[in-house]
XYZ file of C-alpha atoms in Angstrom:
639
model
C -58.717 -86.115 118.151
C -57.750 -82.783 118.550
C -54.945 -80.784 117.460
C -52.797 -80.418 114.426
C -53.768 -79.973 110.908
C -52.437 -83.268 109.876
C -54.599 -85.999 108.544
C -54.553 -89.521 109.813
C -54.108 -91.555 106.718
C -56.654 -93.992 107.799
C -59.867 -92.113 109.219
C -61.429 -88.982 108.162
C -61.124 -85.864 110.273
C -61.059 -86.858 113.681
C -57.859 -88.574 113.962
C -54.994 -86.686 112.473
C -53.660 -83.300 113.420
C -57.175 -82.304 114.402
C -58.234 -78.867 113.482
C -60.412 -77.204 116.003
C -63.432 -75.330 114.967
C -62.206 -73.878 111.730
C -59.672 -76.656 111.642
C -56.213 -75.945 110.265
C -55.443 -76.538 106.638
C -54.256 -80.084 107.328
C -56.766 -82.962 107.306
C -57.888 -84.171 110.722
C -59.912 -86.830 112.252
C -62.878 -86.019 114.298
C -65.159 -88.240 116.260
C -68.150 -85.989 115.875
C -69.231 -84.930 112.391
C -68.897 -81.254 113.137
C -70.185 -80.343 109.738
C -73.413 -82.224 110.339
C -73.978 -80.632 113.729
C -73.267 -77.184 112.387
C -75.691 -77.579 109.550
C -78.397 -78.897 111.832
C -78.047 -75.858 114.012
C -78.379 -73.204 111.309
C -81.641 -74.255 109.714
C -84.197 -71.605 108.993
C -87.221 -72.637 111.095
C -90.404 -73.699 109.321
C -93.932 -72.877 110.446
C -95.005 -74.944 113.418
C -96.947 -78.109 112.695
C -100.186 -78.858 114.473
C -98.911 -82.249 115.601
C -96.112 -84.700 114.994
C -97.209 -87.741 113.031
C -95.217 -90.914 112.565
C -94.318 -91.100 108.853
C -95.291 -94.157 106.862
C -92.938 -96.355 104.846
C -94.018 -94.974 101.475
C -93.376 -91.377 102.485
C -89.985 -92.294 103.943
C -89.010 -94.278 100.847
C -89.981 -91.418 98.556
C -88.007 -88.923 100.650
C -84.789 -90.950 100.965
C -84.849 -92.245 97.389
C -84.883 -88.666 96.152
C -82.456 -87.316 98.772
C -79.870 -90.044 98.256
C -80.103 -89.834 94.486
C -79.312 -86.126 94.661
C -76.800 -86.187 97.526
C -74.484 -89.152 97.030
C -73.313 -88.440 93.499
C -72.973 -84.704 94.135
C -70.733 -85.295 97.153
C -68.814 -88.237 95.681
C -70.123 -90.814 98.137
C -70.121 -94.469 96.960
C -72.947 -95.536 99.223
C -75.149 -94.973 102.241
C -77.514 -96.835 104.501
C -80.426 -95.561 106.563
C -82.961 -96.802 109.103
C -85.916 -95.018 110.686
C -87.872 -96.190 113.722
C -91.120 -95.020 115.276
C -93.917 -96.332 117.495
C -91.572 -99.012 118.785
C -90.842 -100.599 115.416
C -88.682 -100.153 112.357
C -90.518 -97.999 109.845
C -87.999 -97.999 107.027
C -84.499 -99.171 106.156
C -82.644 -99.213 102.883
C -79.175 -99.235 101.383
C -78.070 -96.946 98.580
C -75.071 -97.277 96.303
C -72.080 -99.495 96.988
C -70.660 -100.832 100.235
C -67.695 -102.260 98.305
C -66.713 -100.424 95.129
C -64.116 -102.948 93.932
C -66.516 -105.894 94.124
C -69.637 -103.886 93.215
C -71.359 -105.036 96.411
C -74.458 -102.927 97.165
C -75.334 -101.579 100.585
C -77.770 -103.808 102.473
C -79.296 -102.450 105.708
C -79.555 -105.970 107.135
C -75.989 -107.157 106.489
C -73.670 -104.272 105.494
C -71.690 -103.294 108.577
C -70.471 -99.715 108.905
C -67.997 -98.403 111.440
C -70.164 -96.115 113.549
C -67.134 -94.430 115.159
C -68.083 -92.132 118.043
C -71.684 -93.344 118.137
C -69.971 -96.216 119.987
C -69.896 -93.839 122.945
C -73.672 -94.226 123.339
C -73.094 -97.940 123.941
C -70.365 -97.076 126.445
C -72.643 -94.633 128.275
C -75.450 -97.206 128.225
C -73.048 -99.704 129.786
C -72.166 -97.160 132.476
C -75.853 -96.667 133.267
C -76.318 -100.455 133.497
C -73.633 -100.557 136.173
C -75.224 -97.565 137.915
C -78.520 -99.442 137.880
C -76.785 -102.412 139.523
C -75.216 -100.188 142.170
C -71.651 -100.917 141.058
C -70.978 -97.377 139.836
C -71.815 -93.962 141.242
C -71.966 -91.126 138.725
C -70.891 -88.602 141.383
C -67.958 -90.551 142.872
C -64.270 -89.842 142.345
C -63.090 -91.880 139.351
C -60.071 -93.038 141.325
C -62.419 -95.205 143.388
C -62.669 -97.488 140.351
C -59.053 -97.375 139.124
C -56.170 -99.590 140.226
C -53.475 -99.612 137.506
C -53.212 -95.810 137.412
C -54.695 -92.724 139.104
C -56.088 -89.416 137.923
C -53.898 -86.675 139.452
C -55.502 -84.243 141.903
C -54.766 -81.185 139.777
C -57.877 -79.387 141.061
C -59.697 -79.614 144.400
C -62.732 -81.354 142.914
C -62.139 -84.835 141.497
C -63.381 -85.996 138.104
C -66.540 -88.117 138.151
C -68.273 -90.410 135.676
C -70.872 -87.683 135.202
C -68.090 -85.354 134.096
C -66.956 -87.928 131.541
C -70.492 -88.281 130.187
C -70.879 -84.509 129.922
C -67.387 -84.030 128.453
C -66.654 -81.614 131.295
C -63.756 -83.487 132.912
C -61.366 -80.678 131.939
C -58.919 -82.862 130.004
C -56.867 -81.457 127.177
C -57.282 -83.249 123.859
C -54.657 -85.597 122.417
C -54.619 -87.135 118.961
C -51.124 -88.497 118.488
C -51.080 -92.277 118.144
C -54.767 -92.977 118.725
C -54.816 -95.540 115.931
C -52.834 -98.672 115.082
C -52.299 -100.370 111.719
C -52.754 -103.914 113.076
C -54.208 -105.789 116.025
C -50.721 -106.657 117.261
C -49.921 -102.939 117.574
C -52.893 -102.203 119.847
C -51.788 -101.976 123.502
C -54.045 -103.143 126.351
C -56.573 -100.416 127.055
C -55.422 -99.885 130.655
C -51.814 -99.474 129.510
C -52.743 -97.014 126.796
C -54.866 -94.947 129.171
C -52.085 -94.853 131.759
C -49.323 -93.993 129.284
C -51.291 -91.382 127.331
C -53.228 -89.568 130.021
C -54.043 -86.022 128.885
C -53.288 -83.123 131.189
C -56.079 -81.639 133.286
C -56.300 -78.073 132.017
C -59.481 -76.734 133.664
C -61.647 -77.548 136.683
C -64.213 -80.314 136.099
C -67.799 -79.273 135.470
C -66.909 -75.823 134.129
C -67.387 -76.181 130.375
C -67.644 -78.986 127.835
C -64.656 -80.106 125.761
C -65.333 -83.288 123.788
C -63.009 -86.079 124.917
C -62.342 -89.456 123.310
C -60.061 -90.270 126.228
C -62.889 -89.668 128.707
C -65.190 -92.124 126.917
C -62.452 -94.752 126.754
C -61.761 -94.240 130.460
C -65.448 -94.862 131.204
C -65.358 -98.042 129.125
C -62.305 -99.220 131.025
C -64.110 -98.626 134.320
C -67.083 -100.678 133.101
C -64.695 -103.504 132.231
C -63.054 -103.226 135.657
C -66.232 -103.424 137.731
C -67.933 -106.011 135.509
C -64.912 -108.280 135.166
C -65.319 -108.485 131.363
C -63.289 -106.929 128.538
C -65.138 -104.039 126.949
C -66.043 -105.775 123.669
C -67.333 -108.869 125.477
C -69.353 -106.761 127.894
C -71.038 -104.855 125.061
C -71.754 -108.120 123.247
C -73.303 -109.849 126.254
C -75.229 -106.951 127.786
C -76.266 -104.768 124.841
C -75.832 -106.396 121.431
C -77.211 -109.845 122.274
C -80.262 -108.600 124.245
C -81.096 -106.290 121.339
C -80.673 -109.049 118.728
C -77.921 -107.011 117.076
C -76.503 -110.114 115.416
C -74.555 -108.288 112.720
C -72.741 -105.922 115.078
C -69.576 -106.122 117.147
C -67.330 -104.002 119.362
C -64.351 -106.240 118.580
C -61.477 -105.243 116.338
C -60.809 -106.825 113.945
C -64.366 -107.762 113.061
C -64.863 -111.476 113.885
C -64.419 -113.826 110.928
C -68.118 -114.769 110.539
C -68.958 -111.074 110.033
C -65.833 -109.821 108.269
C -67.147 -110.401 104.750
C -70.051 -108.028 105.425
C -67.930 -105.074 106.538
C -68.469 -102.103 104.242
C -65.392 -100.395 102.852
C -64.660 -96.683 103.048
C -63.168 -94.478 100.375
C -61.580 -91.154 99.582
C -62.469 -89.531 96.287
C -59.313 -88.271 94.596
C -58.568 -87.383 90.972
C -61.902 -88.675 89.795
C -61.598 -92.103 91.414
C -62.420 -93.779 94.728
C -59.417 -94.848 96.776
C -60.048 -97.445 99.455
C -59.044 -96.595 102.989
C -57.433 -99.232 105.210
C -58.932 -100.632 108.388
C -57.526 -98.701 111.355
C -57.592 -100.156 114.859
C -58.796 -97.869 117.625
C -56.467 -97.716 120.627
C -59.333 -96.140 122.604
C -61.884 -98.830 121.740
C -64.816 -97.667 123.940
C -64.807 -94.357 122.069
C -65.329 -95.761 118.587
C -64.789 -99.468 117.898
C -68.294 -100.710 117.039
C -69.243 -101.901 113.569
C -72.983 -102.360 112.985
C -75.726 -102.610 110.397
C -78.495 -100.054 109.970
C -81.117 -102.595 110.990
C -79.206 -103.429 114.166
C -78.893 -99.736 114.970
C -82.681 -99.547 114.619
C -82.929 -102.047 117.492
C -80.687 -99.821 119.632
C -82.814 -96.771 118.845
C -86.045 -98.612 119.632
C -84.687 -99.699 123.025
C -83.829 -96.137 123.980
C -87.125 -94.751 122.717
C -89.017 -97.427 124.704
C -87.183 -96.598 127.946
C -84.755 -99.516 127.743
C -87.072 -102.210 126.320
C -86.730 -104.151 123.081
C -89.345 -106.837 122.641
C -89.397 -108.861 125.856
C -85.798 -107.927 126.751
C -84.366 -104.900 128.530
C -80.987 -103.219 128.499
C -82.035 -100.659 131.145
C -84.932 -100.505 133.554
C -87.446 -97.745 132.894
C -86.323 -95.273 135.603
C -82.655 -95.585 134.579
C -83.447 -95.180 130.886
C -85.519 -92.080 131.558
C -82.789 -90.712 133.779
C -80.239 -91.247 131.010
C -82.218 -89.034 128.645
C -82.451 -86.095 131.045
C -80.213 -83.099 130.593
C -77.133 -83.236 132.801
C -75.101 -80.254 131.625
C -75.419 -77.055 129.652
C -73.061 -74.097 129.872
C -76.210 -71.938 129.832
C -79.736 -73.328 130.360
C -80.951 -71.574 127.207
C -78.652 -73.473 124.830
C -78.254 -77.173 124.038
C -76.133 -79.378 126.273
C -75.638 -83.039 127.197
C -77.875 -85.790 128.560
C -75.753 -88.579 130.087
C -73.558 -88.738 126.991
C -76.218 -87.924 124.412
C -75.686 -84.568 122.709
C -78.762 -82.375 122.782
C -79.871 -80.548 119.657
C -82.961 -78.420 119.152
C -84.117 -78.946 115.575
C -87.227 -77.153 114.307
C -88.221 -76.709 117.953
C -87.925 -80.429 118.770
C -85.592 -81.694 121.484
C -83.290 -84.242 119.880
C -80.741 -86.419 121.674
C -78.095 -87.629 119.289
C -74.523 -88.543 118.507
C -72.501 -88.605 115.353
C -69.217 -90.154 114.370
C -66.533 -90.118 111.707
C -63.655 -92.568 111.285
C -61.583 -92.909 108.134
C -64.241 -92.165 105.614
C -67.292 -93.483 107.450
C -69.649 -90.685 108.494
C -72.653 -91.576 110.647
C -75.341 -89.907 112.723
C -77.988 -91.213 115.136
C -80.834 -88.920 116.207
C -83.674 -89.663 118.623
C -86.749 -87.480 119.134
C -88.102 -88.861 122.433
C -91.397 -86.951 122.547
C -92.237 -88.161 119.017
C -90.907 -91.686 119.513
C -88.930 -91.250 116.296
C -85.340 -92.231 115.532
C -83.041 -91.867 112.520
C -79.722 -93.539 111.722
C -77.772 -92.737 108.585
C -74.245 -93.683 107.549
C -72.074 -93.104 104.483
C -68.713 -94.531 103.452
C -66.820 -91.489 102.216
C -65.808 -88.135 103.740
C -68.230 -86.418 101.386
C -70.978 -88.072 103.388
C -70.648 -85.326 105.981
C -71.653 -82.789 103.337
C -74.464 -85.023 102.110
C -75.878 -85.367 105.626
C -75.831 -81.621 106.209
C -78.501 -81.522 103.515
C -80.354 -84.802 104.081
C -80.871 -84.581 107.870
C -82.221 -81.015 107.916
C -84.501 -81.894 104.997
C -85.742 -84.934 106.947
C -86.740 -82.735 109.873
C -88.332 -80.141 107.613
C -90.381 -82.870 105.934
C -91.405 -85.007 108.901
C -90.833 -82.853 112.005
C -91.552 -79.213 111.136
C -91.798 -76.531 113.787
C -89.908 -73.628 115.276
C -87.829 -72.996 118.365
C -89.414 -71.334 121.384
C -88.109 -68.039 122.742
C -85.661 -68.391 125.668
C -86.389 -67.414 129.252
C -84.100 -66.107 131.994
C -80.335 -66.186 131.825
C -77.461 -64.227 133.318
C -76.219 -60.987 131.831
C -72.566 -61.533 130.881
C -70.826 -58.844 128.863
C -68.986 -60.047 125.738
C -65.202 -59.935 125.901
C -63.548 -59.170 122.590
C -60.505 -61.151 121.567
C -59.436 -64.454 120.092
C -61.051 -67.711 121.173
C -59.955 -71.310 120.676
C -61.954 -74.508 120.986
C -62.027 -75.841 124.522
C -61.181 -79.149 122.881
C -57.495 -78.443 122.319
C -54.059 -79.685 123.286
C -51.788 -77.991 125.802
C -48.894 -80.341 126.595
C -48.035 -81.812 123.186
C -46.854 -80.565 119.823
C -50.531 -80.490 118.820
C -50.928 -77.273 120.811
C -49.919 -75.279 117.750
C -53.243 -76.134 116.076
C -54.995 -73.689 118.408
C -52.774 -70.978 116.936
C -53.925 -71.773 113.419
C -57.601 -72.219 114.294
C -58.369 -69.447 116.789
C -61.144 -67.074 115.781
C -61.811 -63.478 116.775
C -64.923 -62.211 118.542
C -65.849 -58.596 117.853
C -68.607 -56.423 119.271
C -70.227 -53.730 117.139
C -73.586 -52.041 117.569
C -74.689 -54.520 120.185
C -74.078 -57.451 117.813
C -71.268 -59.999 117.727
C -69.201 -61.253 114.820
C -67.783 -64.690 115.495
C -66.751 -67.635 113.320
C -67.854 -65.951 110.126
C -71.364 -65.090 111.344
C -73.152 -62.126 112.856
C -75.035 -62.781 116.106
C -77.867 -60.585 117.366
C -78.971 -60.209 121.010
C -81.678 -62.654 122.044
C -81.566 -62.216 125.815
C -79.121 -61.319 128.597
C -75.767 -62.786 127.530
C -77.476 -64.758 124.737
C -77.178 -64.251 120.979
C -78.688 -65.859 117.900
C -76.986 -66.439 114.605
C -78.423 -64.195 111.909
C -80.111 -66.299 109.261
C -80.167 -69.416 111.428
C -81.201 -70.869 114.759
C -77.835 -71.574 116.382
C -77.386 -69.806 119.702
C -74.386 -68.468 121.528
C -74.102 -67.812 125.246
C -71.406 -65.889 127.086
C -70.064 -67.731 130.118
C -67.503 -66.840 132.768
C -65.528 -69.665 134.354
C -64.650 -70.008 138.010
C -61.247 -68.422 137.419
C -62.792 -65.547 135.426
C -61.968 -67.236 132.114
C -64.237 -65.994 129.332
C -66.006 -68.685 127.311
C -68.285 -68.630 124.301
C -70.638 -71.611 124.435
C -72.760 -72.478 121.410
C -75.383 -75.123 120.739
C -72.402 -77.090 119.460
C -68.825 -76.650 120.734
C -67.480 -74.197 123.304
C -64.582 -71.762 122.951
C -62.155 -70.252 125.444
C -60.602 -66.792 125.224
C -56.834 -66.907 124.839
C -54.340 -64.396 126.290
C -52.814 -61.848 123.963
C -49.553 -63.768 123.647
C -51.455 -66.754 122.224
C -53.241 -64.807 119.492
C -52.428 -65.372 115.816
C -51.473 -61.725 115.067
C -48.941 -61.544 117.904
C -47.336 -64.838 116.938
C -47.355 -63.927 113.259
C -45.452 -60.746 114.123
C -42.956 -62.727 116.212
C -42.245 -65.171 113.380
C -42.111 -62.362 110.812
C -39.676 -60.296 112.882
C -37.480 -63.330 113.302
C -37.594 -64.042 109.576
C -36.644 -60.466 108.640
C -33.787 -60.224 111.121
C -32.598 -63.716 110.244
C -32.508 -62.877 106.548
C -30.317 -59.832 107.244
C -27.874 -62.120 109.041
C -27.944 -64.921 106.481
C -27.584 -62.541 103.550
C -25.245 -60.225 105.403
C -22.487 -62.784 105.924
C -21.689 -63.374 102.236
C -22.117 -59.670 101.461
C -19.665 -58.743 104.208
C -17.195 -61.287 102.889
C -17.290 -59.735 99.406
C -17.765 -56.038 100.137
C -14.981 -54.756 102.365
C -14.705 -51.125 103.498
C -11.638 -49.117 102.465
C -10.588 -48.710 106.062
C -11.446 -51.940 107.696
C -11.549 -51.945 111.471
C -9.678 -54.896 112.931
C -12.127 -57.613 114.019
C -11.230 -60.265 116.541
C -11.639 -63.935 115.745
C -14.039 -64.273 118.671
C -16.358 -61.584 117.276
C -16.163 -63.112 113.821
C -17.056 -66.499 115.320
C -20.014 -64.940 117.092
C -21.293 -63.476 113.831
C -20.902 -66.796 112.040
C -22.710 -68.670 114.821
C -25.518 -66.115 114.723
C -25.835 -66.489 110.960
C -25.912 -70.267 111.211
C -28.586 -70.118 113.932
C -30.638 -67.768 111.765
C -30.295 -70.051 108.743
C -31.328 -73.145 110.695
C -34.274 -71.237 112.166
C -35.463 -70.153 108.733
C -35.247 -73.713 107.450
C -37.311 -74.916 110.421
C -40.005 -72.262 109.945
C -40.380 -73.121 106.261
C -40.396 -76.905 106.740
C -42.758 -76.852 109.715
C -45.162 -74.624 107.797
C -45.179 -77.243 105.037
C -45.894 -79.923 107.642
C -48.865 -77.986 109.011
C -50.323 -77.283 105.592
C -49.510 -80.665 104.079
C -50.846 -84.193 104.374
C -48.896 -85.451 107.349
C -50.609 -88.023 109.567
C -50.139 -88.474 113.315
C -52.713 -91.235 113.578
C -50.055 -93.863 114.288
C -47.757 -91.418 116.067
C -45.608 -88.489 114.989
C -43.797 -89.481 111.768
C -40.037 -89.873 111.844
C -39.511 -86.965 109.461
C -41.363 -84.624 111.848
C -39.374 -85.926 114.817
C -36.152 -85.279 112.905
C -37.420 -81.794 112.055
C -37.740 -81.072 115.789
C -33.954 -81.362 116.061
C -33.657 -77.975 114.349
C -35.046 -75.814 117.197
C -32.600 -77.505 119.580
C -29.797 -76.747 117.145
C -30.970 -73.123 116.996
C -30.875 -73.040 120.796
C -27.318 -74.395 120.938
C -26.024 -72.058 118.231
C -27.762 -69.049 119.780
C -26.320 -69.792 123.205
C -22.836 -70.064 121.705
C -23.384 -66.868 119.713
C -24.462 -64.944 122.815
C -21.385 -66.135 124.703
C -18.926 -65.142 121.992
C -20.716 -61.837 121.412
C -20.365 -60.893 125.071
C -16.659 -61.825 125.082
C -15.818 -59.708 122.055
C -18.356 -56.943 122.619
C -15.857 -54.062 122.981
C -13.919 -55.029 119.877
C -16.716 -54.396 117.379
C -18.173 -51.279 115.819
C -21.434 -49.682 116.922
C -23.405 -50.706 113.826
C -22.116 -54.273 113.989
C -23.053 -54.523 117.649
C -26.532 -53.099 117.003
C -27.148 -55.551 114.188
C -25.893 -58.450 116.274
C -28.274 -57.544 119.114
C -31.213 -57.279 116.704
C -30.520 -60.685 115.143
C -30.024 -62.335 118.512
C -33.282 -60.805 119.716
C -35.021 -62.334 116.704
C -33.509 -65.729 117.517
C -34.634 -65.467 121.124
C -38.136 -64.616 119.891
C -38.142 -67.746 117.726
C -36.950 -69.850 120.655
C -39.750 -68.438 122.824
C -42.225 -69.314 120.065
C -40.909 -72.875 119.820
C -40.904 -73.405 123.559
C -44.360 -71.920 124.036
C -45.908 -74.078 121.307
C -44.109 -77.266 122.411
C -41.751 -77.327 119.434
C -38.557 -77.182 121.484
C -37.835 -80.823 122.197
C -40.089 -83.810 121.644
C -43.458 -83.135 123.289
C -45.221 -86.063 121.709
């Protein structure tokens, strides 16, 4: 999800008021484990190895036994499960800790099912490629060719394609509100949800990546449409069954025969584990699959063997190889996408991967095609993201050492100083305000950049490398001259000056100061009366009272909304009633301000100069607050 700082009670950051990049102070849900990706990208490279060897079971067991022993307890993770494949077979799998704390049930890689969250998208993209292989889908065709219940609006000249969805370059804004449901009965049909919650198109397709859960769900819906099967049944019949993934399902809730094996997820609070509830995904093709580590090994083997698992196939060899080829990168010298797989360059090795996080479960799947090696790891607590930022890099340092090659070519794009927000952000809903709290400044000094807490040194024309790490940053200019910063992970878009945090902080501060003079001035004026009081009309007095009331209501809103943003409010099931009631206050400010302006104009000539000056200043502050509320979708119910 993407937008406000609020945390979805059920699912760890990725479905709540999502915080972009340096997410706001409120918990969020996120479908990619950003922390894992970030850590993978900032490793100090090791000396290159002479060759990549497939590790044996004993070496893998020794590594993971030590890594899990150190990582799980330190990061307050009840349990984890891991599987490693190589040379077309499973090399190692093991469970660590507890899959169910209350019942003391240990993790078992053969039976303990974890919710793999956004790794589900790899199954969705595989399903898309199956339909491409059969000639039922065209990756370059207008999506509307395959839609009947609703249409994608023609906001830009070029239509959105399936390839755009796979590359996360469709140009959709991000929406988080109401992506989850507390029960099966609350989950709407996928087509209805997609039609009723379509995000706005905010940039031309193919320009830059902006991770989209909606886009993956839309692709899954299209697969269901052309195949004639519901998404979960399609995945079962055409991917899970051929791969002998007998302890996995895309159905929610988990079918009864498997339900007892579902691992539980937990928050760690006040020294104890608190179980998180099962949350239903309204966008099922983006994150509904529950699977065991051993079953995920089968999926990895099939992709590493160009679509084959045993004597069965999920893709023919040409289609499987095509799926693993790069399809988009904002700059050819940084990592991009390969038909839905996220590229990463780790210790000089090209890795295609995906990660996922959903209400406590944190998982990552990484394939190294040239080495025929695959890794799946999953934990059942938010602290697992921190554990994996140590375990996965250590795995590559131990078994796949090397260093990244120097880049070639590239366009010379001059850096543009200013504030940048994640391209994955909301524009049309109340979630837009998260971009205000999470924007980060890019500065240029001495030929180097400072961005997101790091210094970046020139590496080539328009290309920079993070000091002390291997993450790269490329400067990109969009078709409408929009400045972007694209990294090996997410991309960022420069915001206009009126969207920057300092400008908006000044606006709110000026309102607060002027409002306080009005709120405090009314009682003072009532008590302290000048010796020679100038006659004041009732209309002017009414205008002053209305202005004071508007200022008071505005101050209350600013304080309460700040508490909402920095608190533990969840929008997973929709915007809470208390927040919706809070949004009445800006409308009340608008009504009171309009009335105050009208009465002030009527009685303008009957007031003193100082009184008129003060009234204008306070009204200007109120108008500034109203602009702020309207601009950030807080005036009315933009849900």
